[in-house]
Amino acid sequence: MSLQIIHGGNGKPAGVFIPMDDWEIMKEEYQNLQAWEEPEPTKAEVLAGIKEAIEEVKLIKEGKIKAKSLKELLNEL
């Protein structure tokens, strides 16, 4: 297994990157790991999200709603 340690801004370990091949092997051995995965969005869900974003930009340009700051956008993720 070829794990990569991810370090935070303070230089301390903050996370681990696991290659997909290794992740698949781990999921076979430890069934409860599958609960950590989020389901992939459907094509319809992706398109609905894009449509919603376009409508929001339109409302911002028209001055009907206030634009969000970058910090607010990142917090939504």
Tab-separated table of N, CA and C in Angstrom:
chain	number	residue	atom	x	y	z
A	1	MET	N	0.855	-1.177	0.000
A	1	MET	CA	0.000	0.000	0.000
A	1	MET	C	0.897	1.235	0.000
A	2	SER	N	0.558	2.199	-0.827
A	2	SER	CA	1.388	3.404	-0.939
A	2	SER	C	0.602	4.624	-0.462
A	3	LEU	N	0.510	4.763	0.848
A	3	LEU	CA	-0.180	5.910	1.436
A	3	LEU	C	0.661	7.168	1.288
A	4	GLN	N	-0.019	8.297	1.160
A	4	GLN	CA	0.670	9.580	1.160
A	4	GLN	C	0.116	10.392	2.318
A	5	ILE	N	1.000	10.887	3.148
A	5	ILE	CA	0.600	11.711	4.287
A	5	ILE	C	0.426	13.145	3.800
A	6	ILE	N	-0.693	13.757	4.150
A	6	ILE	CA	-0.965	15.149	3.789
A	6	ILE	C	-0.717	15.994	5.030
A	7	HIS	N	0.115	17.012	4.892
A	7	HIS	CA	0.461	17.877	6.017
A	7	HIS	C	-0.294	19.191	5.932
A	8	GLY	N	-0.703	19.706	7.087
A	8	GLY	CA	-1.392	20.981	7.158
A	8	GLY	C	-0.414	22.135	7.087
A	9	GLY	N	-0.946	23.343	7.151
A	9	GLY	CA	-0.137	24.544	7.083
A	9	GLY	C	0.883	24.641	8.197
A	10	ASN	N	0.607	23.946	9.299
A	10	ASN	CA	1.532	23.977	10.430
A	10	ASN	C	2.604	22.891	10.335
A	11	GLY	N	2.586	22.121	9.247
A	11	GLY	CA	3.580	21.072	9.041
A	11	GLY	C	3.234	19.745	9.684
A	12	LYS	N	2.150	19.695	10.448
A	12	LYS	CA	1.758	18.455	11.119
A	12	LYS	C	0.871	17.622	10.197
A	13	PRO	N	0.930	16.297	10.331
A	13	PRO	CA	0.067	15.438	9.505
A	13	PRO	C	-1.406	15.796	9.702
A	14	ALA	N	-2.121	15.945	8.584
A	14	ALA	CA	-3.526	16.339	8.652
A	14	ALA	C	-4.445	15.318	7.991
A	15	GLY	N	-3.902	14.417	7.186
A	15	GLY	CA	-4.732	13.441	6.508
A	15	GLY	C	-3.883	12.448	5.742
A	16	VAL	N	-4.595	11.522	5.079
A	16	VAL	CA	-3.929	10.477	4.330
A	16	VAL	C	-4.606	10.327	2.975
A	17	PHE	N	-3.812	10.184	1.940
A	17	PHE	CA	-4.323	9.889	0.598
A	17	PHE	C	-4.118	8.401	0.365
A	18	ILE	N	-5.204	7.713	-0.007
A	18	ILE	CA	-5.140	6.281	-0.283
A	18	ILE	C	-5.459	6.074	-1.763
A	19	PRO	N	-4.559	5.472	-2.541
A	19	PRO	CA	-4.857	5.203	-3.953
A	19	PRO	C	-6.112	4.340	-4.092
A	20	MET	N	-6.874	4.540	-5.171
A	20	MET	CA	-8.146	3.846	-5.359
A	20	MET	C	-7.999	2.324	-5.344
A	21	ASP	N	-6.954	1.790	-5.950
A	21	ASP	CA	-6.767	0.336	-5.937
A	21	ASP	C	-6.664	-0.184	-4.504
A	22	ASP	N	-5.914	0.526	-3.681
A	22	ASP	CA	-5.773	0.129	-2.276
A	22	ASP	C	-7.090	0.297	-1.528
A	23	TRP	N	-7.825	1.371	-1.833
A	23	TRP	CA	-9.114	1.611	-1.182
A	23	TRP	C	-10.082	0.466	-1.488
A	24	GLU	N	-10.104	0.004	-2.739
A	24	GLU	CA	-10.997	-1.094	-3.120
A	24	GLU	C	-10.645	-2.370	-2.352
A	25	ILE	N	-9.361	-2.642	-2.200
A	25	ILE	CA	-8.926	-3.812	-1.436
A	25	ILE	C	-9.357	-3.682	0.024
A	26	MET	N	-9.181	-2.494	0.585
A	26	MET	CA	-9.567	-2.265	1.982
A	26	MET	C	-11.072	-2.434	2.178
A	27	LYS	N	-11.871	-1.964	1.209
A	27	LYS	CA	-13.331	-2.098	1.326
A	27	LYS	C	-13.758	-3.557	1.301
A	28	GLU	N	-13.053	-4.384	0.522
A	28	GLU	CA	-13.381	-5.810	0.485
A	28	GLU	C	-13.089	-6.465	1.833
A	29	GLU	N	-11.989	-6.050	2.453
A	29	GLU	CA	-11.590	-6.649	3.721
A	29	GLU	C	-12.390	-6.101	4.899
A	30	TYR	N	-12.719	-4.823	4.848
A	30	TYR	CA	-13.444	-4.161	5.939
A	30	TYR	C	-14.732	-3.573	5.382
A	31	GLN	N	-15.806	-4.341	5.436
A	31	GLN	CA	-17.079	-3.955	4.830
A	31	GLN	C	-17.617	-2.623	5.346
A	32	ASN	N	-17.354	-2.291	6.600
A	32	ASN	CA	-17.901	-1.046	7.161
A	32	ASN	C	-17.279	0.217	6.559
A	33	LEU	N	-16.191	0.089	5.813
A	33	LEU	CA	-15.582	1.262	5.169
A	33	LEU	C	-16.476	1.842	4.080
A	34	GLN	N	-17.335	1.019	3.497
A	34	GLN	CA	-18.214	1.489	2.429
A	34	GLN	C	-19.138	2.594	2.921
A	35	ALA	N	-19.435	2.608	4.204
A	35	ALA	CA	-20.313	3.633	4.761
A	35	ALA	C	-19.674	5.023	4.688
A	36	TRP	N	-18.361	5.095	4.522
A	36	TRP	CA	-17.657	6.384	4.457
A	36	TRP	C	-17.773	7.035	3.088
A	37	GLU	N	-18.136	6.255	2.084
A	37	GLU	CA	-18.224	6.804	0.735
A	37	GLU	C	-19.553	7.502	0.520
A	38	GLU	N	-19.491	8.620	-0.159
A	38	GLU	CA	-20.713	9.318	-0.549
A	38	GLU	C	-21.097	8.838	-1.937
A	39	PRO	N	-22.392	8.645	-2.179
A	39	PRO	CA	-22.787	8.182	-3.512
A	39	PRO	C	-22.500	9.244	-4.570
A	40	GLU	N	-22.146	8.779	-5.755
A	40	GLU	CA	-21.907	9.692	-6.879
A	40	GLU	C	-23.238	10.332	-7.266
A	41	PRO	N	-23.233	11.645	-7.527
A	41	PRO	CA	-24.486	12.280	-7.951
A	41	PRO	C	-24.896	11.781	-9.337
A	42	THR	N	-26.191	11.735	-9.556
A	42	THR	CA	-26.690	11.333	-10.874
A	42	THR	C	-26.500	12.490	-11.848
A	43	LYS	N	-26.623	12.186	-13.133
A	43	LYS	CA	-26.516	13.222	-14.162
A	43	LYS	C	-27.580	14.289	-13.929
A	44	ALA	N	-28.784	13.859	-13.561
A	44	ALA	CA	-29.882	14.801	-13.311
A	44	ALA	C	-29.556	15.724	-12.133
A	45	GLU	N	-28.935	15.169	-11.090
A	45	GLU	CA	-28.564	15.991	-9.927
A	45	GLU	C	-27.497	17.018	-10.288
A	46	VAL	N	-26.517	16.612	-11.090
A	46	VAL	CA	-25.462	17.538	-11.522
A	46	VAL	C	-26.054	18.659	-12.363
A	47	LEU	N	-26.910	18.298	-13.316
A	47	LEU	CA	-27.531	19.305	-14.174
A	47	LEU	C	-28.436	20.241	-13.383
A	48	ALA	N	-29.148	19.710	-12.396
A	48	ALA	CA	-30.004	20.551	-11.558
A	48	ALA	C	-29.160	21.545	-10.759
A	49	GLY	N	-28.002	21.098	-10.280
A	49	GLY	CA	-27.106	21.986	-9.544
A	49	GLY	C	-26.559	23.094	-10.418
A	50	ILE	N	-26.210	22.759	-11.651
A	50	ILE	CA	-25.710	23.759	-12.592
A	50	ILE	C	-26.800	24.762	-12.923
A	51	LYS	N	-28.012	24.273	-13.159
A	51	LYS	CA	-29.133	25.160	-13.465
A	51	LYS	C	-29.401	26.116	-12.300
A	52	GLU	N	-29.354	25.592	-11.095
A	52	GLU	CA	-29.562	26.423	-9.903
A	52	GLU	C	-28.486	27.500	-9.795
A	53	ALA	N	-27.233	27.126	-10.070
A	53	ALA	CA	-26.126	28.082	-10.006
A	53	ALA	C	-26.292	29.183	-11.047
A	54	ILE	N	-26.722	28.820	-12.255
A	54	ILE	CA	-26.925	29.811	-13.317
A	54	ILE	C	-28.034	30.785	-12.919
A	55	GLU	N	-29.109	30.263	-12.350
A	55	GLU	CA	-30.212	31.127	-11.907
A	55	GLU	C	-29.746	32.072	-10.800
A	56	GLU	N	-28.912	31.562	-9.894
A	56	GLU	CA	-28.405	32.401	-8.810
A	56	GLU	C	-27.527	33.524	-9.349
A	57	VAL	N	-26.673	33.226	-10.317
A	57	VAL	CA	-25.823	34.255	-10.936
A	57	VAL	C	-26.696	35.305	-11.616
A	58	LYS	N	-27.729	34.863	-12.287
A	58	LYS	CA	-28.648	35.789	-12.955
A	58	LYS	C	-29.288	36.737	-11.937
A	59	LEU	N	-29.739	36.204	-10.806
A	59	LEU	CA	-30.359	37.035	-9.769
A	59	LEU	C	-29.359	38.009	-9.162
A	60	ILE	N	-28.106	37.574	-9.022
A	60	ILE	CA	-27.060	38.460	-8.490
A	60	ILE	C	-26.817	39.612	-9.457
A	61	LYS	N	-26.725	39.299	-10.759
A	61	LYS	CA	-26.495	40.335	-11.763
A	61	LYS	C	-27.645	41.338	-11.809
A	62	GLU	N	-28.860	40.847	-11.566
A	62	GLU	CA	-30.033	41.726	-11.564
A	62	GLU	C	-30.179	42.495	-10.253
A	63	GLY	N	-29.313	42.207	-9.281
A	63	GLY	CA	-29.359	42.891	-8.000
A	63	GLY	C	-30.475	42.404	-7.086
A	64	LYS	N	-31.057	41.264	-7.382
A	64	LYS	CA	-32.168	40.744	-6.586
A	64	LYS	C	-31.696	39.986	-5.345
A	65	ILE	N	-30.491	39.455	-5.414
A	65	ILE	CA	-29.889	38.826	-4.238
A	65	ILE	C	-28.441	39.261	-4.140
A	66	LYS	N	-27.887	39.150	-2.936
A	66	LYS	CA	-26.509	39.559	-2.692
A	66	LYS	C	-25.565	38.395	-2.987
A	67	ALA	N	-24.445	38.692	-3.609
A	67	ALA	CA	-23.431	37.676	-3.890
A	67	ALA	C	-22.802	37.206	-2.580
A	68	LYS	N	-22.401	35.949	-2.552
A	68	LYS	CA	-21.738	35.395	-1.379
A	68	LYS	C	-20.240	35.644	-1.477
A	69	SER	N	-19.600	35.751	-0.330
A	69	SER	CA	-18.145	35.899	-0.315
A	69	SER	C	-17.510	34.540	-0.606
A	70	LEU	N	-16.241	34.552	-0.966
A	70	LEU	CA	-15.525	33.306	-1.223
A	70	LEU	C	-15.537	32.431	0.018
A	71	LYS	N	-15.396	33.040	1.181
A	71	LYS	CA	-15.406	32.299	2.435
A	71	LYS	C	-16.735	31.579	2.615
A	72	GLU	N	-17.847	32.254	2.326
A	72	GLU	CA	-19.160	31.633	2.438
A	72	GLU	C	-19.313	30.470	1.463
A	73	LEU	N	-18.824	30.661	0.232
A	73	LEU	CA	-18.904	29.599	-0.762
A	73	LEU	C	-18.103	28.369	-0.336
A	74	LEU	N	-16.891	28.601	0.169
A	74	LEU	CA	-16.056	27.485	0.601
A	74	LEU	C	-16.653	26.775	1.810
A	75	ASN	N	-17.318	27.517	2.692
A	75	ASN	CA	-17.948	26.894	3.854
A	75	ASN	C	-19.098	25.996	3.444
A	76	GLU	N	-19.734	26.276	2.322
A	76	GLU	CA	-20.835	25.433	1.831
A	76	GLU	C	-20.337	24.074	1.366
A	77	LEU	N	-19.073	24.012	0.952
A	77	LEU	CA	-18.515	22.750	0.465
A	77	LEU	C	-18.276	21.844	1.622
